[in-house]
CSV table of C-alpha atoms and ligand atoms in Angstrom, one decimal:
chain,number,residue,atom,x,y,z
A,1,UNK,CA,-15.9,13.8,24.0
A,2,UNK,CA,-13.1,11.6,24.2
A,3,UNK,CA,-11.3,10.7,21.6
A,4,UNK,CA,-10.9,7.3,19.8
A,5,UNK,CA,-7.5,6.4,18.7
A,6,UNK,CA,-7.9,4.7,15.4
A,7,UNK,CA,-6.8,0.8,14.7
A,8,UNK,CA,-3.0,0.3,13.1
A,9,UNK,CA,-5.8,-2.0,10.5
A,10,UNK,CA,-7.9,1.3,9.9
A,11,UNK,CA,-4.8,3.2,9.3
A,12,UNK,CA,-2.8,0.9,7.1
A,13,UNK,CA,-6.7,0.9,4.9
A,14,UNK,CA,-6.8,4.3,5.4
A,15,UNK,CA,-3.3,5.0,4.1
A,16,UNK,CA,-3.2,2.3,1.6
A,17,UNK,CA,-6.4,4.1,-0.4
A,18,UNK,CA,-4.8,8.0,-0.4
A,19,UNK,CA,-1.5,6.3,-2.0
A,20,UNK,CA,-3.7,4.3,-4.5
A,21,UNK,CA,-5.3,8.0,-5.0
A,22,UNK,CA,-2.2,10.4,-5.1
A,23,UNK,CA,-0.6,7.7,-7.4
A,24,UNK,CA,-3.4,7.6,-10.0
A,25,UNK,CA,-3.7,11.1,-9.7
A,26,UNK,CA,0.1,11.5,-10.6
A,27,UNK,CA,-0.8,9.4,-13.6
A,28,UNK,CA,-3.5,11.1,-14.7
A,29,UNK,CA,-2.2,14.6,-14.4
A,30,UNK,CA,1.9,14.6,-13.9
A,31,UNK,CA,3.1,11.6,-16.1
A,32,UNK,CA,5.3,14.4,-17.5
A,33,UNK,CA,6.3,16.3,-15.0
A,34,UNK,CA,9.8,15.7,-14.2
A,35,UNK,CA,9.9,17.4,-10.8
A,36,UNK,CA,7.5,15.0,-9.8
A,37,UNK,CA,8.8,11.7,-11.1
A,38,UNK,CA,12.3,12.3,-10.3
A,39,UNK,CA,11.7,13.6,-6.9
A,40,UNK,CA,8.6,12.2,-6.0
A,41,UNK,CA,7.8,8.8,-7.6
A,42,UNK,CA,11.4,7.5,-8.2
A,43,UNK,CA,12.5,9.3,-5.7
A,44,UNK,CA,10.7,9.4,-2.0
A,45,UNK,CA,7.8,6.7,-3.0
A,46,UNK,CA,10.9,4.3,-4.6
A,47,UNK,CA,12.9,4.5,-1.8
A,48,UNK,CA,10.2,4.1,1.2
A,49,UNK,CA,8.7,1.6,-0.7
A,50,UNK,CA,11.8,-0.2,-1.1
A,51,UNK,CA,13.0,0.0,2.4
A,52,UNK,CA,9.6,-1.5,4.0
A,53,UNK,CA,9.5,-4.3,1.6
A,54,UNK,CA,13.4,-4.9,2.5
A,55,UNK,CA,12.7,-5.1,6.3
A,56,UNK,CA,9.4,-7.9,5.5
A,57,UNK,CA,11.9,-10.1,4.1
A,58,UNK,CA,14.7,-9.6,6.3
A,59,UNK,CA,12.4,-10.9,8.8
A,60,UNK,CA,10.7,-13.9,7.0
A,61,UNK,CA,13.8,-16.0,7.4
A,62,UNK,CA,14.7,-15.8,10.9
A,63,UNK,CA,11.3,-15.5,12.3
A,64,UNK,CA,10.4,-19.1,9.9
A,65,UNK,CA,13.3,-20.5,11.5
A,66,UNK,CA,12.7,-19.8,15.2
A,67,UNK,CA,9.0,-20.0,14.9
A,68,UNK,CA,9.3,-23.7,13.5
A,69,UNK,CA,11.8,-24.8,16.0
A,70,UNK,CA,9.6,-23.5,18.6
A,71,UNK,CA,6.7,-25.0,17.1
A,72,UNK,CA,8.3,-28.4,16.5
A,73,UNK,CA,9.6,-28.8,20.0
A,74,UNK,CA,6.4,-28.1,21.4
A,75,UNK,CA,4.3,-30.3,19.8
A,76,UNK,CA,3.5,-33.1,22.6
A,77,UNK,CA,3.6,-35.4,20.1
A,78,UNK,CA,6.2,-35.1,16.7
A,79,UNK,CA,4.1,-37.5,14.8
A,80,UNK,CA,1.1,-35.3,14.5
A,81,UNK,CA,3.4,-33.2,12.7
A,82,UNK,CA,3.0,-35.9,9.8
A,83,UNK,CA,-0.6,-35.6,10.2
A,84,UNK,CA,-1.1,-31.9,10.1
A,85,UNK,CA,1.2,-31.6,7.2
A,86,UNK,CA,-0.6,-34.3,5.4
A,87,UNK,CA,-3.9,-32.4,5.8
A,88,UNK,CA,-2.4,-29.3,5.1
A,89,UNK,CA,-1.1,-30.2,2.0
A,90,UNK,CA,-4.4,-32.0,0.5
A,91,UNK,CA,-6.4,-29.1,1.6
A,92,UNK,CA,-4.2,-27.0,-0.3
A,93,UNK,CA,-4.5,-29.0,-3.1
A,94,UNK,CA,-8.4,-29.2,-3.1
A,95,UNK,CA,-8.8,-25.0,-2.7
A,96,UNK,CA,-6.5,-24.5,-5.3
A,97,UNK,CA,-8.4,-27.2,-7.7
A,98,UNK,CA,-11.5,-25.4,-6.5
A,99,UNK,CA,-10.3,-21.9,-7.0
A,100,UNK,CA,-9.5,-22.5,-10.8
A,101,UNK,CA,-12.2,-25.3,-12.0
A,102,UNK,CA,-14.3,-22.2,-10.4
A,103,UNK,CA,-12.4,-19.8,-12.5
A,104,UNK,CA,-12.6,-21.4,-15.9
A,105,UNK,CA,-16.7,-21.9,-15.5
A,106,UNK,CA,-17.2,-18.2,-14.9
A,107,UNK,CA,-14.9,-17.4,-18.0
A,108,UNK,CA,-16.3,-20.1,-20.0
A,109,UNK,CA,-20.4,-18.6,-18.7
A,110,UNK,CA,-18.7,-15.5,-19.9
A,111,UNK,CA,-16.8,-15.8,-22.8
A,112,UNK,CA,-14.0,-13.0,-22.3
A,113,UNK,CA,-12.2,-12.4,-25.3
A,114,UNK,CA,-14.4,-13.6,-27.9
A,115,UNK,CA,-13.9,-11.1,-30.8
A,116,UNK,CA,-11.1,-9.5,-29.0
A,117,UNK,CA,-8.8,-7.6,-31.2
A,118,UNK,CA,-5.3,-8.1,-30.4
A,119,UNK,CA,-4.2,-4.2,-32.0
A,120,UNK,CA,-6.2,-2.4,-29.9
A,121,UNK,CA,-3.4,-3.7,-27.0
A,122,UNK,CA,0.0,-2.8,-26.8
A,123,UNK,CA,2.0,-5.6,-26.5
A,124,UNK,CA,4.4,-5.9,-23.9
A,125,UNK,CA,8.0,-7.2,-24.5
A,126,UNK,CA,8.0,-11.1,-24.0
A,127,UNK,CA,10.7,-12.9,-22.2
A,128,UNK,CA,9.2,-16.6,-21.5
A,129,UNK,CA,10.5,-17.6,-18.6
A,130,UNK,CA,11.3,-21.5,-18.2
A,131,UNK,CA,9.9,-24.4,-15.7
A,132,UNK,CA,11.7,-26.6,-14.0
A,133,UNK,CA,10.6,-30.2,-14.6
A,134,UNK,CA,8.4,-31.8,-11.8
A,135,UNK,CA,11.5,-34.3,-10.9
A,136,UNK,CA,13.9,-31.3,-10.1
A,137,UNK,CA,10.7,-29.5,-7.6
A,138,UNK,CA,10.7,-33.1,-5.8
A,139,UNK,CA,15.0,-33.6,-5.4
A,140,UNK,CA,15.1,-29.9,-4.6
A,141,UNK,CA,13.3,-29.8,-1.3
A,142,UNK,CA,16.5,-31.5,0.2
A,143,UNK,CA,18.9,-28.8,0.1
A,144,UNK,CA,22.5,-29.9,-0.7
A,145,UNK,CA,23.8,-26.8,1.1
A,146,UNK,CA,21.5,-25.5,3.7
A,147,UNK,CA,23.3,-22.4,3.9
A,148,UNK,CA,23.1,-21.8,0.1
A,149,UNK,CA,18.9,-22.3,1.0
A,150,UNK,CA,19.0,-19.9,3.9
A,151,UNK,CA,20.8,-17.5,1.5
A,152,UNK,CA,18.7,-18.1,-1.6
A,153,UNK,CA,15.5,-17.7,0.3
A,154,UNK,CA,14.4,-21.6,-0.7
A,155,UNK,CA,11.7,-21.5,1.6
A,156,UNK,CA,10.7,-25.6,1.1
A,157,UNK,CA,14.8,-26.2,1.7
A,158,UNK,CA,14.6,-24.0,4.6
A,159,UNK,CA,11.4,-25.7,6.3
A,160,UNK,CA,13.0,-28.8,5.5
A,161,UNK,CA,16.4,-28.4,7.2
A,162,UNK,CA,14.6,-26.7,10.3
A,163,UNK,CA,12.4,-29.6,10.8
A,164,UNK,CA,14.9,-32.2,10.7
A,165,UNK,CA,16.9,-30.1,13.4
A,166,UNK,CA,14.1,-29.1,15.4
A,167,UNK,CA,12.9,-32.7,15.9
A,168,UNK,CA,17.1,-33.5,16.6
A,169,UNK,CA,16.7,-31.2,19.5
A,170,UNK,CA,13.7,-33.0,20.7
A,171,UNK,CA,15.6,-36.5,20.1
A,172,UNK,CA,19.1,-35.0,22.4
A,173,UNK,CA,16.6,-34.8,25.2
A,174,UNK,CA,17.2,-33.0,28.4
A,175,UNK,CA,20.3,-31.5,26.6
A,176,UNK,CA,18.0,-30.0,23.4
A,177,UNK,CA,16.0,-28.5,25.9
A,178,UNK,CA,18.1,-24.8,26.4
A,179,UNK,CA,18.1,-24.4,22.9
A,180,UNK,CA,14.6,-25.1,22.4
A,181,UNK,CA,14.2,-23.0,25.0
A,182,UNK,CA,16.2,-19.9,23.0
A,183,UNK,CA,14.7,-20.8,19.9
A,184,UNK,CA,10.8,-19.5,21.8
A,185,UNK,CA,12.5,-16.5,23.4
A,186,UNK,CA,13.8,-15.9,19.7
A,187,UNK,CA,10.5,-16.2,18.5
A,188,UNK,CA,9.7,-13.7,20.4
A,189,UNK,CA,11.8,-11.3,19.8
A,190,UNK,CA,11.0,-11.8,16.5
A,191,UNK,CA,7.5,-11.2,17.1
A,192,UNK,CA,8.2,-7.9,18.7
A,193,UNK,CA,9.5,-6.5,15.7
A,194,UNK,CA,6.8,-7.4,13.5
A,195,UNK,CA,4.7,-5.3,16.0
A,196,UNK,CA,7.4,-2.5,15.7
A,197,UNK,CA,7.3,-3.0,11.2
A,198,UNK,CA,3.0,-2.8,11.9
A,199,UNK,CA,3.7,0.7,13.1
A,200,UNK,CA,6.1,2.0,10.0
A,201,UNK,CA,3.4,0.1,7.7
A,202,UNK,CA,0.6,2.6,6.9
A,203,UNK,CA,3.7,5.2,5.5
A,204,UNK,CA,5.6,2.0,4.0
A,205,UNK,CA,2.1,0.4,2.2
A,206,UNK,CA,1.3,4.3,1.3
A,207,UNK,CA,4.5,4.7,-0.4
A,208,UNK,CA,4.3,1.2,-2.1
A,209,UNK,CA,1.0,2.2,-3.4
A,210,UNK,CA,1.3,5.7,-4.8
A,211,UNK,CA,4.7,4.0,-6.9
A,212,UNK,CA,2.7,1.4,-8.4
A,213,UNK,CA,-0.7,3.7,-9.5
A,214,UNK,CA,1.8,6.4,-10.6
A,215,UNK,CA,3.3,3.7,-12.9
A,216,UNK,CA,0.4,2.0,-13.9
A,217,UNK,CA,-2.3,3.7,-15.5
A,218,UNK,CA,-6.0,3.0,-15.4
A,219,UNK,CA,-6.7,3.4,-18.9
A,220,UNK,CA,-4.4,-0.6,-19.8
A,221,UNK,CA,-7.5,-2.0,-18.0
A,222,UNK,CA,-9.7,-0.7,-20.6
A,223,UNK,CA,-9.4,-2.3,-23.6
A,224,UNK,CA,-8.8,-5.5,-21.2
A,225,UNK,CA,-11.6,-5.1,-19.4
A,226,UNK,CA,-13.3,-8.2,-20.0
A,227,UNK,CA,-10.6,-10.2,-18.8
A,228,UNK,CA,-9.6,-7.7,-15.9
A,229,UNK,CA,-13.2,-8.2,-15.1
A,230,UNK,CA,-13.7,-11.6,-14.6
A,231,UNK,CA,-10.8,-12.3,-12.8
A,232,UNK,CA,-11.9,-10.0,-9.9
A,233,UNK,CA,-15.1,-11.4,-10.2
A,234,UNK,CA,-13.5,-15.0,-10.0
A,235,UNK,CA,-11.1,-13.7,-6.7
A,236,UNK,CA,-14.1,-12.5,-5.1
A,237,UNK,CA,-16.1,-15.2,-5.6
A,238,UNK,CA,-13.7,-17.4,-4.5
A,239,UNK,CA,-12.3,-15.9,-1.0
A,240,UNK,CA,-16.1,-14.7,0.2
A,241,UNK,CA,-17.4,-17.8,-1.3
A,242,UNK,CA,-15.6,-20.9,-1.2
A,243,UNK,CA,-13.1,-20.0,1.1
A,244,UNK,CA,-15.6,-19.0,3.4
A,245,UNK,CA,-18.4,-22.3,3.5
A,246,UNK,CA,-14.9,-24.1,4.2
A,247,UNK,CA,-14.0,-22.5,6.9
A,248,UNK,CA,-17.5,-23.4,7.9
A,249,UNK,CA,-17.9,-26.1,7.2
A,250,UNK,CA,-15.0,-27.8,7.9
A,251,UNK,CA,-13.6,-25.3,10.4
A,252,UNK,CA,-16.9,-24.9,11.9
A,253,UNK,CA,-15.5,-21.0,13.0
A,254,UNK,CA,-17.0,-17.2,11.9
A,255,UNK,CA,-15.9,-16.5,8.7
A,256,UNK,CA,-17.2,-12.9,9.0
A,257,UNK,CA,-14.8,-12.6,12.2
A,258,UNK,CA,-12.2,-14.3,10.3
A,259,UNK,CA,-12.4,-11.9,7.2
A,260,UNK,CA,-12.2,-8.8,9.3
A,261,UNK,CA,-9.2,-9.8,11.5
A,262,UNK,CA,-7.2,-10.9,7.9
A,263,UNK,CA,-7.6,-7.1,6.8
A,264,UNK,CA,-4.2,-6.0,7.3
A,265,UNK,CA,-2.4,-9.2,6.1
A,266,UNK,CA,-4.8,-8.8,2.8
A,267,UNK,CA,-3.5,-5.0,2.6
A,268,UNK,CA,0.5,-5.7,3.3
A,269,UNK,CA,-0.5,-8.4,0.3
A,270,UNK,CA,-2.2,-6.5,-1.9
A,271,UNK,CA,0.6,-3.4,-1.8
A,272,UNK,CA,3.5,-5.6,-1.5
A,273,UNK,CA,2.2,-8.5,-4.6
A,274,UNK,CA,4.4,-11.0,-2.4
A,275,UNK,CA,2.6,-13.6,0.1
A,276,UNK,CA,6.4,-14.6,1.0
A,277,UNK,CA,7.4,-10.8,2.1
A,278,UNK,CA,3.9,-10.8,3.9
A,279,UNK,CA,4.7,-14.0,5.7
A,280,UNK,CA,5.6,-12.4,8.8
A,281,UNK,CA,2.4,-10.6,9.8
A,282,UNK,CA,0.6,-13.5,7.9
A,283,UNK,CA,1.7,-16.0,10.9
A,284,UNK,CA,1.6,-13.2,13.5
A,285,UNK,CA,-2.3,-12.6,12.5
A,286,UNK,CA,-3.2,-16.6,12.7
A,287,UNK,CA,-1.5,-17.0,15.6
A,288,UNK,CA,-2.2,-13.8,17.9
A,289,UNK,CA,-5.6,-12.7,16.4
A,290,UNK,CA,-7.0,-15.6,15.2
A,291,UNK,CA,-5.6,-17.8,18.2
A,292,UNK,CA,-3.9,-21.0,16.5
A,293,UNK,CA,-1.2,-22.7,18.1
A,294,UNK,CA,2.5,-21.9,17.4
A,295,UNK,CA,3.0,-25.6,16.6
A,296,UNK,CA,1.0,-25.6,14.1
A,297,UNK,CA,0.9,-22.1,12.4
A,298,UNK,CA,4.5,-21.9,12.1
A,299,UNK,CA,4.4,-25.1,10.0
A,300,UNK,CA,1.5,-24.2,7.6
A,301,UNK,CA,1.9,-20.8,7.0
A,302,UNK,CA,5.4,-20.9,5.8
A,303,UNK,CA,4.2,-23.9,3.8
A,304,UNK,CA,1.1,-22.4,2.1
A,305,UNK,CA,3.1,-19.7,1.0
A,306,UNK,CA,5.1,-21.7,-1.2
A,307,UNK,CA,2.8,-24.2,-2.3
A,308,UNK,CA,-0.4,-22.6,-2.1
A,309,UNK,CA,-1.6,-19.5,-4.4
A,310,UNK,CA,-5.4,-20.3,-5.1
A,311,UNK,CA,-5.8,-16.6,-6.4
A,312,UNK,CA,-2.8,-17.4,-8.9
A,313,UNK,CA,-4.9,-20.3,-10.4
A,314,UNK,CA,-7.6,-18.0,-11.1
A,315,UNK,CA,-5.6,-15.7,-12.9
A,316,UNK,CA,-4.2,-18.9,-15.0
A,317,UNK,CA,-7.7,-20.3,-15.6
A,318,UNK,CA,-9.5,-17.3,-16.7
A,319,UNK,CA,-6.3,-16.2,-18.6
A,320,UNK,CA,-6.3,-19.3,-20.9
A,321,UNK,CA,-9.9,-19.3,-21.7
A,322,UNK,CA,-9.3,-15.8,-22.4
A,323,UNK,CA,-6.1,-16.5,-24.9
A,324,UNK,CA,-8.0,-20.0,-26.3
A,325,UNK,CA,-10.9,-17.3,-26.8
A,326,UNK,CA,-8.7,-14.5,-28.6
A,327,UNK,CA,-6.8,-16.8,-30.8
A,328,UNK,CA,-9.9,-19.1,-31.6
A,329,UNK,CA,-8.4,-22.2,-30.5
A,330,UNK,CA,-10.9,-24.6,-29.0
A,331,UNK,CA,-10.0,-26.1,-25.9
A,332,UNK,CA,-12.0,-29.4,-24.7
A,333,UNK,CA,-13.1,-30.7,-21.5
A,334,UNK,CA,-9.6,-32.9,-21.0
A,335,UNK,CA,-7.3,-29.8,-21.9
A,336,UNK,CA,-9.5,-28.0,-18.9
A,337,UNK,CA,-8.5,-31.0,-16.6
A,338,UNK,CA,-5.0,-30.8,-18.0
A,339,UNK,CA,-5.1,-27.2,-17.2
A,340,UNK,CA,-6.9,-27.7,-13.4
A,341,UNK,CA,-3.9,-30.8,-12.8
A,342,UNK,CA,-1.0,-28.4,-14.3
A,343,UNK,CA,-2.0,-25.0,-12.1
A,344,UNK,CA,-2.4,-27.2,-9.2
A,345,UNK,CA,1.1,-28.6,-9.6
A,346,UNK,CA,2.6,-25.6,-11.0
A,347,UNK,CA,1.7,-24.0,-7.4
A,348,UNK,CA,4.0,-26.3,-5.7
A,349,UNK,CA,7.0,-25.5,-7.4
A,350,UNK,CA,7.1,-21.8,-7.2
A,351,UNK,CA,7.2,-19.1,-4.5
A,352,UNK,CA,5.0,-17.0,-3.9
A,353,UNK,CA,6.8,-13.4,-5.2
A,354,UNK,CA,5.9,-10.9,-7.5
A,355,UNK,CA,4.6,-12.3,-10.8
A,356,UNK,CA,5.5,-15.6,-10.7
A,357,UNK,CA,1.8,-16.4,-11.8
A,358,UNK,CA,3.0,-15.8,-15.0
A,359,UNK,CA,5.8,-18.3,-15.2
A,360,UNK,CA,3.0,-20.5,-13.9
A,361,UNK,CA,1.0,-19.5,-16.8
A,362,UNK,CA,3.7,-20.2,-19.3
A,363,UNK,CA,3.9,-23.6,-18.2
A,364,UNK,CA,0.2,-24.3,-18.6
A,365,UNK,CA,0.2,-22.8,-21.5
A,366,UNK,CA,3.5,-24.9,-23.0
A,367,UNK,CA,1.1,-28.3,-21.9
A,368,UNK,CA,-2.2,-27.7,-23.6
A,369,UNK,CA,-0.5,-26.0,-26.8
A,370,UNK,CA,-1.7,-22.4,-26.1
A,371,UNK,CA,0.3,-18.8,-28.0
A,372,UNK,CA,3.0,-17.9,-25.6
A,373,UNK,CA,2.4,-14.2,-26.9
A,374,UNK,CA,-0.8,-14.4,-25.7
A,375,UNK,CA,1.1,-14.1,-22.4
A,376,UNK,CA,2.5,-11.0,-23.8
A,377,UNK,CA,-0.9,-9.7,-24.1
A,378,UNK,CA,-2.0,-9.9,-20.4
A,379,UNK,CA,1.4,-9.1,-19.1
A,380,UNK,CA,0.3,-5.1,-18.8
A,381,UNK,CA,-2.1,-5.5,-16.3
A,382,UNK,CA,-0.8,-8.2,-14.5
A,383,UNK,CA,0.9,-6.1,-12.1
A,384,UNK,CA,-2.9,-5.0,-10.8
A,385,UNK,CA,-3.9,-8.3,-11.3
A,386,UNK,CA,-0.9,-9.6,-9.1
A,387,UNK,CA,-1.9,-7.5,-5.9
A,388,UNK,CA,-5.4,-8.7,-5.9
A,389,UNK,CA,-4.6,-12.4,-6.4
A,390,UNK,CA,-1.9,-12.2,-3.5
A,391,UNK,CA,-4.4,-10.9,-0.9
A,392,UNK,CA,-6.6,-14.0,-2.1
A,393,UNK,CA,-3.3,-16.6,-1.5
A,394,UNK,CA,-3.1,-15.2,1.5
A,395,UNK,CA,-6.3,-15.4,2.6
A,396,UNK,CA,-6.6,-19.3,1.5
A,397,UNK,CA,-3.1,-19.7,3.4
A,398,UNK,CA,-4.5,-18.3,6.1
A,399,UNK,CA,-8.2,-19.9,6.5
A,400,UNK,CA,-6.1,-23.5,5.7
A,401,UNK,CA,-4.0,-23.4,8.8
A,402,UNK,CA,-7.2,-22.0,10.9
A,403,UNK,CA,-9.1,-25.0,9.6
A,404,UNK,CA,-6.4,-27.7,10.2
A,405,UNK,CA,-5.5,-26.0,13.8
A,406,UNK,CA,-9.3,-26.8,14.3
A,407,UNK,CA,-9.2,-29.9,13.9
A,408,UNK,CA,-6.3,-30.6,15.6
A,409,UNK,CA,-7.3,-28.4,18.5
A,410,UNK,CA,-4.8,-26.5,18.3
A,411,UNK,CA,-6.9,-23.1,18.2
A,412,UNK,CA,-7.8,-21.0,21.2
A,413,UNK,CA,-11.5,-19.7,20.2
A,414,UNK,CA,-11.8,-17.3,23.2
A,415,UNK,CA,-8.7,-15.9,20.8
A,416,UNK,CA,-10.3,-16.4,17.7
A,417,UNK,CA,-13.8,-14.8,18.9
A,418,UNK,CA,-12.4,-11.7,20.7
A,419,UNK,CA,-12.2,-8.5,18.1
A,420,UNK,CA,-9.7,-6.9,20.3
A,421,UNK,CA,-7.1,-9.9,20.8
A,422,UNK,CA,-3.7,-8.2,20.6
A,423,UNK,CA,-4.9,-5.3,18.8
A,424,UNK,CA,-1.1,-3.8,17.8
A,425,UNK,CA,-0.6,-1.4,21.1
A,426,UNK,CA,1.2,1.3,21.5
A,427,UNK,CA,4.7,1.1,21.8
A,428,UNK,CA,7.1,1.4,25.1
A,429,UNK,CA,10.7,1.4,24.9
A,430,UNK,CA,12.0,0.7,27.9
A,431,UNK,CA,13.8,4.0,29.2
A,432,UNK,CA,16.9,2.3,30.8
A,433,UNK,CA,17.7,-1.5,29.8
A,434,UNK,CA,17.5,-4.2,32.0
A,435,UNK,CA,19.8,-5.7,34.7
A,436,UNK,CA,22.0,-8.5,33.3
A,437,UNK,CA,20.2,-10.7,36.3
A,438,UNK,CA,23.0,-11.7,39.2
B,501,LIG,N1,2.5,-12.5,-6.3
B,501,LIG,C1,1.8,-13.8,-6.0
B,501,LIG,C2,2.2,-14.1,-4.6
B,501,LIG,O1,3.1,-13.7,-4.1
B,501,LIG,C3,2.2,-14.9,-6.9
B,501,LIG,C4,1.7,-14.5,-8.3
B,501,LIG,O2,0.5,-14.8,-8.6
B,501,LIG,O3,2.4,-14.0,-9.2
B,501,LIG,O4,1.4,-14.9,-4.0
């Protein structure tokens, strides 16, 4: 019979769930077993780990930057940029309304926390981390210094200087047009080494995983359950739910088919906690699986990262009906709109790394009056929390740029409907480099 090579996606799965089970086991059974954390857990699993998350974000930066360029300078026409970004960013706005009004209904059905007691918790140490005011988020997307924002990451700075440069090029004419020109064939090369980071993933996302579960025990969730529990609920509901009659709805496109080709970018998000390190096979899945245009991926994707973290406002909604419901404070219908209006704009101002949700948090929590050591009580589970709410950010990122590229026509469905389109291949380097051409 012959045999079937199995799919990078099955893999990286595959992989992803024996880390998850040689990590808990680890906790479980070798917690004290030196050999095993020096050599194993803070030794091989920390530094593989490490070095796969370091090449993601070495290559979110440049591959943003090309890719937009690219994108910009191929859009027929600059002003539908405007448009697209205008839709983008309202559709963003209305999932993540919709993700958390949906979250605080289920925990206010449910009722986590009521006659919670706080000793049976161990409280984790508290540093509250501070907001910046709404003012500074809007002054701060022109960077003073752009290479201060290429060095600091500042992804909104970053897309904002790009733009501006890319749409120069466009403006210089026939003289704009070579570097336009470089800027795809950087893209490109860009793109080949996600497809060379796809291959190292299943050993990188195993390593990431058996870290985390041989840090972080099973037994935190228990006496949390209740609150673990209807946060997962919440994600669920929310990315086969809402996410889902969106796409369509609006998008008018399979979500089924969708769902199964965002697999990997849900796994590199769940093991990495980061939508902004997953960036790069985030926008190589929209645009070679699911078939949107450069032009318009490379400008939402990028975009939604920063501003859009739907699964993050679940984890704030349910977490302050949780803490109102633990401290007996009763929280009325306009502190739930105060908390729907703060999440929302709380989600523009971050980025989407690990555990920013709860800086997020603290700020909601500052507006409607709520403990800030209630944040101290969720904070030990919030790392598990953290991985499933990224995979959900994602997946809204992801379904908002497929929706708007719809709309725009900027999708190739023969693309988006084919299960195999650009399956990761093997790889061929080439045994003798090519000619410099005469
Ligand atoms: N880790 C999340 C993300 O990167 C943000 C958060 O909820 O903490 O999307």
């Amino acid at each position: 019979m012959p045999q079937q090579k199995m799919s990078v996606t099955s893999k990286i799965l595959l992989w992803m769930i024996s880390g998850l089970i040689v990590g808990s086991l680890i906790n479980a059974f070798a917690n004290e077993v030196m050999f095993i954390q020096d050599y194993l857990v803070n030794g091989l699993f920390h530094v593989i780990g490490t070095l796969f998350v370091n090449t993601l974000k070495m290559l979110v930066i440049p591959l943003v930057t090309f890719s937009l360029i690219a994108g910009v300078c191929g859009t027929t026409d600059v002003s539908t940029l405007g448009r697209i970004g205008i839709k983008a960013f309202l559709l963003f706005m209305l999932t993540t309304a919709l993700a958390i009004t949906l979250a605080i209904t289920i925990a206010v059905i449910i009722g986590p926390g009521e006659g919670f007691d706080i000793k049976t918790v161990g409280q984790t140490e508290l540093t509250i981390p501070v907001a910046p005011p709404l003012t500074q988020i809007i002054t701060d997307i022109v960077p003073a210094n752009p290479i201060a924002a290429y060095a600091n990451g500042n992804m909104l700075q970053i897309m904002f200087f790009t733009i501006l440069f890319a749409i120069c090029i466009l403006i210089i004419g026939e003289r704009g047009r070579s570097i336009a020109q470089g800027a795809e064939k950087l893209n490109d090369v860009m793109m080949a080494v996600v497809s060379l980071v796809l291959h190292i993933a299943p050993i990188g996302i195993f390593a990431l995983m058996a870290k985390t579960f041989s840090l972080q025990g099973w037994e935190l969730i228990l006496p949390m359950i209740s609150y673990f529990s209807v946060v997962a609920l919440a994600l669920a509901l929310h990315m086969t739910g809402t996410l889902m009659v969106l796409l369509k709805l609006l998008g008018r496109v399979s979500p089924l088919i969708f769902l199964k080709k965002m697999r990997t970018v849900q796994a590199f998000a769940f093991s990495t906690s980061s939508s902004n390190a997953t960036i790069p096979i985030t926008l190589r899945t929209v645009e070679k699986r699911l078939g949107v245009d450069n032009s318009t991926a490379s400008f939402i994707v990028p975009f939604g990262t920063t501003i859009n973290m739907d699964g993050t406002a679940i984890m704030q909604g349910v977490a302050t009906v949780f803490i109102a419901n633990v401290y007996g404070i009763n929280l009325d219908i306009s502190d739930y709109f105060t908390i729907i209006g703060m999440a929302v704009l709380a989600s523009i101002g971050t980025v989407g790394i690990p555990g920013v949700g709860l800086v997020m948090l603290a700020m909601v929590f500052n507006q409607v009056g709520l403990p800030m050591e209630g944040i101290a009580l969720i904070m030990g589970i919030d790392r598990l929390l953290d991985m499933m709410r990224t995979a959900v950010n994602v997946t809204g990122d992801a379904a908002i740029t497929t929706i708007v590229a719809k709309a725009e026509n900027k999708i190739s469905m023969e693309t988006f409907n084919d299960p195999d389109a650009d399956q990761v291949e093997e790889i061929h380097l080439p045994h003798e480099a090519p000619l410099p051409e005469k």
